[in-house]
Coordinates of C-alpha atoms in Angstrom, one line a residue:
M1281 CA 101.2 123.9 113.5
P1282 CA 103.4 124.9 110.5
V1283 CA 105.3 122.2 108.7
C1284 CA 108.9 121.9 109.9
C1285 CA 110.3 118.9 108.1
I1286 CA 109.0 117.0 105.0
G1287 CA 109.9 113.4 104.1
L1288 CA 109.4 112.9 100.4
V1289 CA 108.7 109.4 98.9
V1290 CA 108.9 109.6 95.1
H1291 CA 108.0 106.8 92.6
Q1292 CA 111.3 107.1 90.7
G1293 CA 109.9 105.2 87.7
R1294 CA 107.6 108.0 86.7
A1295 CA 108.7 111.2 85.1
T1296 CA 105.5 112.9 86.5
A1297 CA 106.6 112.0 90.0
Q1298 CA 110.1 113.4 89.5
E1299 CA 108.6 116.6 88.2
A1300 CA 106.3 116.8 91.2
A1301 CA 109.2 116.3 93.5
R1302 CA 110.9 119.3 92.1
A1303 CA 107.8 121.3 92.9
V1304 CA 107.8 120.1 96.5
H1305 CA 111.5 121.0 96.8
A1306 CA 110.9 124.5 95.4
W1307 CA 108.0 125.0 97.8
S1308 CA 110.1 123.8 100.8
E1309 CA 113.0 126.2 99.9
A1310 CA 110.6 129.1 99.5
H1311 CA 109.1 128.5 103.0
G1312 CA 112.3 127.5 104.8
V1313 CA 111.1 123.9 105.4
R1314 CA 113.6 121.1 105.4
C1315 CA 112.8 118.5 102.7
T1316 CA 114.5 115.1 102.6
E1317 CA 113.9 112.5 99.9
I1318 CA 113.4 109.0 101.3
D1319 CA 114.7 106.4 98.8
V1320 CA 112.7 103.2 99.7
W1321 CA 113.6 101.6 96.4
G1322 CA 117.4 102.0 96.5
E1323 CA 119.2 99.1 94.9
A1324 CA 122.7 100.1 96.2
Q1325 CA 121.8 99.7 99.9
R1326 CA 119.8 97.4 102.1
R1327 CA 116.1 98.2 102.7
R1328 CA 115.5 99.8 106.0
S1329 CA 112.6 99.5 108.5
G1330 CA 110.0 102.3 108.7
R1331 CA 111.6 103.5 112.0
E1332 CA 115.1 103.7 110.4
E1333 CA 113.7 105.5 107.4
A1334 CA 112.0 108.1 109.6
E1335 CA 115.1 108.7 111.7
A1336 CA 117.2 109.0 108.5
A1337 CA 114.8 111.7 107.2
G1338 CA 115.0 113.7 110.5
N1339 CA 111.6 112.3 111.8
P1340 CA 109.5 114.5 109.5
D1341 CA 106.2 115.9 110.7
L1342 CA 104.7 115.5 107.1
V1343 CA 105.4 112.7 104.6
V1344 CA 104.5 113.6 101.0
T1345 CA 104.1 110.6 98.6
L1346 CA 104.3 111.1 94.8
G1347 CA 102.9 108.1 93.0
G1348 CA 99.9 105.7 93.4
D1349 CA 98.6 103.7 96.4
G1350 CA 101.7 101.6 96.5
T1351 CA 103.9 104.6 97.0
F1352 CA 101.5 105.9 99.6
L1353 CA 101.7 102.7 101.6
R1354 CA 105.5 103.0 101.6
G1355 CA 105.1 106.6 102.9
A1356 CA 102.5 105.6 105.5
R1357 CA 104.9 102.9 106.9
I1358 CA 107.4 105.6 107.6
A1359 CA 105.0 108.3 108.8
V1360 CA 103.4 106.2 111.5
R1361 CA 106.9 105.7 113.1
S1362 CA 107.3 109.5 113.7
G1363 CA 103.6 110.4 114.2
A1364 CA 103.7 112.3 110.9
D1365 CA 100.7 113.2 108.7
V1366 CA 100.7 111.8 105.2
L1367 CA 99.8 113.8 102.1
G1368 CA 99.3 111.6 99.0
V1369 CA 99.7 113.2 95.6
D1370 CA 97.8 111.1 93.0
L1371 CA 99.8 109.9 90.1
G1372 CA 98.4 106.4 89.9
K1373 CA 95.5 104.8 88.1
V1374 CA 93.2 103.2 90.7
G1375 CA 94.0 105.2 93.8
F1376 CA 91.9 105.1 96.9
L1377 CA 94.5 106.5 99.3
T1378 CA 96.0 109.4 97.4
E1379 CA 94.3 112.7 97.5
V1380 CA 95.8 115.6 95.6
P1381 CA 96.2 116.1 91.9
A1382 CA 99.8 116.9 90.8
Q1383 CA 98.9 120.4 89.6
D1384 CA 97.6 121.3 93.1
I1385 CA 100.7 120.5 95.1
D1386 CA 101.6 124.1 96.0
E1387 CA 98.0 124.8 97.1
A1388 CA 97.9 121.6 99.2
L1389 CA 101.2 122.4 100.9
D1390 CA 100.0 125.9 101.7
V1391 CA 96.8 124.5 103.3
V1392 CA 98.7 122.1 105.4
H1393 CA 101.4 124.6 106.4
Q1394 CA 98.6 127.1 107.5
G1395 CA 96.9 124.4 109.6
R1396 CA 93.7 124.4 107.5
A1397 CA 93.8 120.8 106.3
Q1398 CA 91.6 118.0 107.7
V1399 CA 93.2 114.9 109.2
E1400 CA 91.5 111.6 108.7
E1401 CA 92.7 108.7 110.8
R1402 CA 92.7 105.1 109.6
M1403 CA 92.9 101.9 111.5
T1404 CA 96.0 99.7 111.2
L1405 CA 97.0 96.2 112.0
T1406 CA 99.9 94.7 114.0
M1407 CA 100.8 91.1 114.8
R1408 CA 102.4 88.5 117.0
A1409 CA 104.1 85.3 115.8
S1410 CA 105.2 82.0 117.2
R1411 CA 108.8 83.1 116.4
P1412 CA 110.6 86.1 114.9
L1413 CA 110.0 86.2 111.1
E1414 CA 112.9 85.5 108.8
I1415 CA 113.5 84.6 105.1
P1416 CA 115.8 81.6 104.7
A1417 CA 118.9 82.7 102.8
E1418 CA 118.6 79.9 100.2
M1419 CA 115.2 81.1 99.0
E1420 CA 115.6 84.9 99.5
S1421 CA 116.8 85.6 95.9
L1422 CA 114.0 83.5 94.4
L1423 CA 111.3 85.2 96.5
R1424 CA 112.8 88.7 95.7
Y1425 CA 112.8 88.0 91.9
G1426 CA 111.2 91.0 90.2
R1427 CA 110.6 92.8 93.5
G1428 CA 113.9 94.6 94.2
P1429 CA 115.5 94.6 97.6
A1430 CA 113.4 93.1 100.4
L1431 CA 112.5 94.9 103.6
P1432 CA 114.2 93.5 106.7
P1433 CA 112.2 91.1 108.9
P1434 CA 110.1 93.0 111.5
Q1435 CA 111.9 93.6 114.8
V1436 CA 110.6 92.1 118.0
R1437 CA 108.9 94.6 120.3
P1438 CA 110.0 94.8 124.0
E1439 CA 106.6 93.7 125.3
T1440 CA 107.2 90.3 123.7
T1441 CA 108.4 88.9 127.1
E1442 CA 105.1 89.6 128.8
G1443 CA 103.1 86.4 129.1
D1444 CA 104.1 82.8 128.4
G1445 CA 102.9 81.2 125.1
W1446 CA 101.7 84.5 123.5
G1447 CA 104.5 84.5 120.9
C1448 CA 106.7 87.4 119.8
A1449 CA 105.2 90.9 119.5
L1450 CA 106.4 92.2 116.2
D1451 CA 107.1 95.8 115.2
V1452 CA 104.5 95.8 112.4
T1453 CA 102.0 98.4 111.3
A1454 CA 99.9 97.5 108.2
L1455 CA 97.4 99.9 106.7
N1456 CA 96.0 97.5 104.1
D1457 CA 96.6 93.9 105.0
V1458 CA 98.6 91.0 106.3
V1459 CA 98.6 88.0 103.8
L1460 CA 99.7 84.4 104.3
E1461 CA 100.3 82.7 100.9
K1462 CA 101.6 79.5 99.4
L1463 CA 105.2 79.3 98.2
A1464 CA 104.9 76.4 95.8
R1465 CA 102.7 77.0 92.8
D1466 CA 101.5 73.3 92.8
R1467 CA 100.7 73.2 96.5
Q1468 CA 98.2 75.1 98.4
V1469 CA 98.9 76.2 102.0
G1470 CA 97.0 74.5 104.8
V1471 CA 96.0 76.8 107.6
G1472 CA 93.9 76.7 110.7
V1473 CA 92.0 80.0 111.2
Y1474 CA 91.1 81.2 114.7
L1475 CA 88.8 84.2 115.4
A1476 CA 88.7 85.7 118.9
G1477 CA 90.6 82.6 120.1
R1478 CA 88.3 80.0 118.7
L1479 CA 88.9 77.7 115.7
L1480 CA 86.7 78.8 112.8
A1481 CA 87.8 76.3 110.1
T1482 CA 90.9 74.8 108.4
Y1483 CA 91.6 75.9 104.9
S1484 CA 93.5 74.7 101.9
A1485 CA 94.0 77.8 99.8
D1486 CA 96.3 79.9 97.7
A1487 CA 96.4 82.6 100.4
L1488 CA 94.5 84.1 103.3
A1489 CA 94.2 87.8 103.8
V1490 CA 93.5 89.8 107.0
A1491 CA 92.6 93.3 106.0
T1492 CA 91.6 96.6 107.5
P1493 CA 88.6 98.5 106.2
T1494 CA 91.1 100.6 104.2
G1495 CA 92.5 97.4 102.7
S1496 CA 89.1 96.0 101.9
T1497 CA 89.3 97.6 98.5
A1498 CA 92.7 96.0 97.8
Y1499 CA 93.7 92.3 97.7
S1500 CA 90.7 91.2 99.8
F1501 CA 88.4 92.9 97.3
A1502 CA 90.1 91.2 94.3
A1503 CA 89.4 87.9 96.0
G1504 CA 85.7 88.6 96.3
G1505 CA 85.7 90.2 99.8
P1506 CA 83.3 93.0 100.9
V1507 CA 83.8 96.7 100.6
L1508 CA 84.0 98.4 104.0
S1509 CA 83.8 102.1 104.8
P1510 CA 87.3 103.2 105.7
H1511 CA 85.8 105.3 108.5
M1512 CA 84.9 102.2 110.6
D1513 CA 87.1 99.8 112.6
A1514 CA 86.9 96.1 111.7
V1515 CA 89.1 93.2 110.8
V1516 CA 88.3 91.4 107.5
F1517 CA 89.3 87.8 106.9
T1518 CA 89.2 86.6 103.3
P1519 CA 90.3 83.2 102.0
I1520 CA 91.8 83.3 98.5
A1521 CA 91.0 80.5 96.1
P1522 CA 90.1 78.1 98.9
H1523 CA 89.5 74.4 98.1
M1524 CA 86.4 74.1 100.2
T1525 CA 82.7 75.0 100.1
F1526 CA 82.9 77.8 102.7
D1527 CA 84.7 80.5 100.8
R1528 CA 83.2 83.6 102.3
S1529 CA 84.8 86.5 104.0
V1530 CA 84.3 87.1 107.7
V1531 CA 84.1 90.6 109.1
A1532 CA 85.2 90.6 112.7
A1533 CA 85.0 93.3 115.4
P1534 CA 88.2 95.3 115.9
D1535 CA 88.9 93.6 119.2
E1536 CA 88.6 90.1 117.8
P1537 CA 92.1 89.0 116.7
V1538 CA 92.6 86.6 113.7
A1539 CA 95.2 83.9 114.1
L1540 CA 96.6 81.7 111.3
R1541 CA 98.4 78.5 112.0
V1542 CA 100.3 76.6 109.3
L1543 CA 99.1 73.0 109.5
P1544 CA 101.6 70.1 109.9
H1545 CA 100.8 68.7 106.5
S1546 CA 101.2 72.0 104.7
G1547 CA 104.2 73.4 102.9
Q1548 CA 105.9 76.6 103.9
A1549 CA 104.0 79.9 103.7
A1550 CA 105.1 83.5 103.0
V1551 CA 104.0 86.4 105.1
S1552 CA 103.4 89.7 103.3
I1553 CA 102.6 93.0 105.0
D1554 CA 101.0 95.7 102.8
G1555 CA 102.3 93.8 99.8
Q1556 CA 105.9 93.5 101.1
L1557 CA 107.4 90.1 101.7
R1558 CA 108.6 90.0 105.3
G1559 CA 109.0 86.3 106.3
V1560 CA 108.5 82.6 105.8
L1561 CA 106.6 80.3 108.1
D1562 CA 107.2 76.5 108.6
P1563 CA 104.5 74.0 109.4
G1564 CA 103.4 74.5 113.0
D1565 CA 104.2 78.2 113.0
W1566 CA 101.5 80.8 113.5
I1567 CA 100.8 84.5 113.3
G1568 CA 98.1 86.5 115.2
V1569 CA 96.8 89.7 113.5
F1570 CA 94.9 92.4 115.4
R1571 CA 94.2 96.1 115.6
A1572 CA 97.3 98.3 116.3
P1573 CA 97.3 101.2 118.7
Q1574 CA 98.8 103.4 116.0
R1575 CA 96.6 105.0 113.4
V1576 CA 97.7 106.5 110.1
R1577 CA 96.9 110.2 109.8
L1578 CA 95.8 111.1 106.2
I1579 CA 95.8 114.7 105.1
R1580 CA 92.5 115.6 103.4
L1581 CA 91.8 119.0 101.8
H1582 CA 88.1 118.3 101.6
P1583 CA 85.7 115.8 103.3
T1584 CA 86.3 112.3 101.9
D1585 CA 83.7 111.2 99.3
F1586 CA 84.6 107.4 99.6
Y1587 CA 81.5 106.1 97.8
G1588 CA 81.8 108.7 95.0
R1589 CA 85.5 107.5 94.5
L1590 CA 84.3 103.9 94.6
R1591 CA 81.8 104.7 91.9
D1592 CA 84.3 106.5 89.8
R1593 CA 87.2 104.1 90.2
F1594 CA 85.1 101.1 89.2
R1595 CA 82.9 103.0 86.7
L1596 CA 79.8 101.6 88.4
T1597 CA 77.4 103.9 86.3
D1598 CA 79.0 103.0 83.0
A1599 CA 77.5 99.6 82.5
P1600 CA 75.0 99.4 79.6
A1601 CA 72.2 98.2 81.9
T1602 CA 72.4 101.2 84.2
A1603 CA 70.5 104.4 83.9
A1604 CA 71.2 107.8 85.4
D1605 CA 69.6 108.5 88.8
G1606 CA 68.0 111.8 89.6
P1607 CA 69.9 115.0 90.3
S1608 CA 70.0 114.6 94.1
A1609 CA 70.5 111.8 96.5
P1610 CA 67.4 110.6 98.5
F1611 CA 66.5 112.7 101.5
F1612 CA 69.6 114.9 100.9
R1613 CA 68.9 118.5 99.8
P1614 CA 72.2 120.5 100.0
D1615 CA 70.6 123.9 99.7
T1616 CA 68.4 123.6 102.8
P1617 CA 69.3 123.2 106.5
I1618 CA 70.1 119.7 107.8
P1619 CA 67.3 118.3 110.0
P1620 CA 68.3 117.6 113.6
D1621 CA 68.0 113.9 113.3
L1622 CA 70.7 113.9 110.5
A1623 CA 73.0 116.4 112.1
R1624 CA 75.6 113.8 113.1
M1625 CA 75.5 111.8 109.9
R1626 CA 78.4 111.7 107.5
L1627 CA 77.0 113.4 104.4
P1628 CA 78.8 114.9 101.4
P1629 CA 79.3 118.6 101.4
P1630 CA 77.1 120.8 99.2
T1631 CA 79.8 121.2 96.6
A1632 CA 80.1 117.4 96.1
A1633 CA 76.3 117.0 95.6
R1634 CA 75.9 119.6 92.9

């Protein structure tokens, strides 16, 4: 279907993003498409939830982000509320989510408008908590230092009243991760970790991350977690700087929720969702993180070459000890028909192999 309304999320700190925004506005005007800029960084007003941002932008059917992965995450938070697709224009440095170079914006918008783009869906996370999240007024300014205005605490979903003892269902959709982290620099957070309803272990750590496969290359990866294909569904638990021998990540099935309870002897802990501070937990509080029913819909102009991007972003072939491999991947010959037993495999297109 043709694009009717664009929501534009622009990294205002980059001149290249502002120039790209002018190109999107020009394209929209030429095609009679409404285009509204969504100011998620505004200092003069309070931050709004993704649902409020989507409504203020007229519930766009396409969200275009101009920046890096951080800007993309802000756009995805808004897009999932209106069921919009997300087109990420790559103006960052280590982008895994953004797709289109700035010089190709007009071509990309044409492809989307004509219905020729591919849509790639990604798993997201949601959560419940022992009580609604909030940030105590006395520590809000300290926690916000250097971050700009904070997002409001997540709202409680109506289904929270179903079932006794299951906590509050929170209106949360995370594309990357939910992180529980210590507040005091000199004191780790103590947390009991439950997988699929069973206690796995108790940790004393700087933080604990629960990530999607998409988020496996973000904070979880920086802490030594595994790289997962973004085309799969799974929940990745990674302890960050834990003070214990068992410091490994655990990859759980998508229907195995991860619960984190702040232990009685622990200090307070902060809850961040996709890098955005959303609340503070006291000892005894808990959160449960699990697969959300909503999926983020990413616009792709070509089939995704995730492993090629992984290789390029981390320069895996540039190390002195490496040597160039042959011209073609094993058992993949792009100029010949695909054998029947490989017909359903996800393989790079011929243009990516040459």
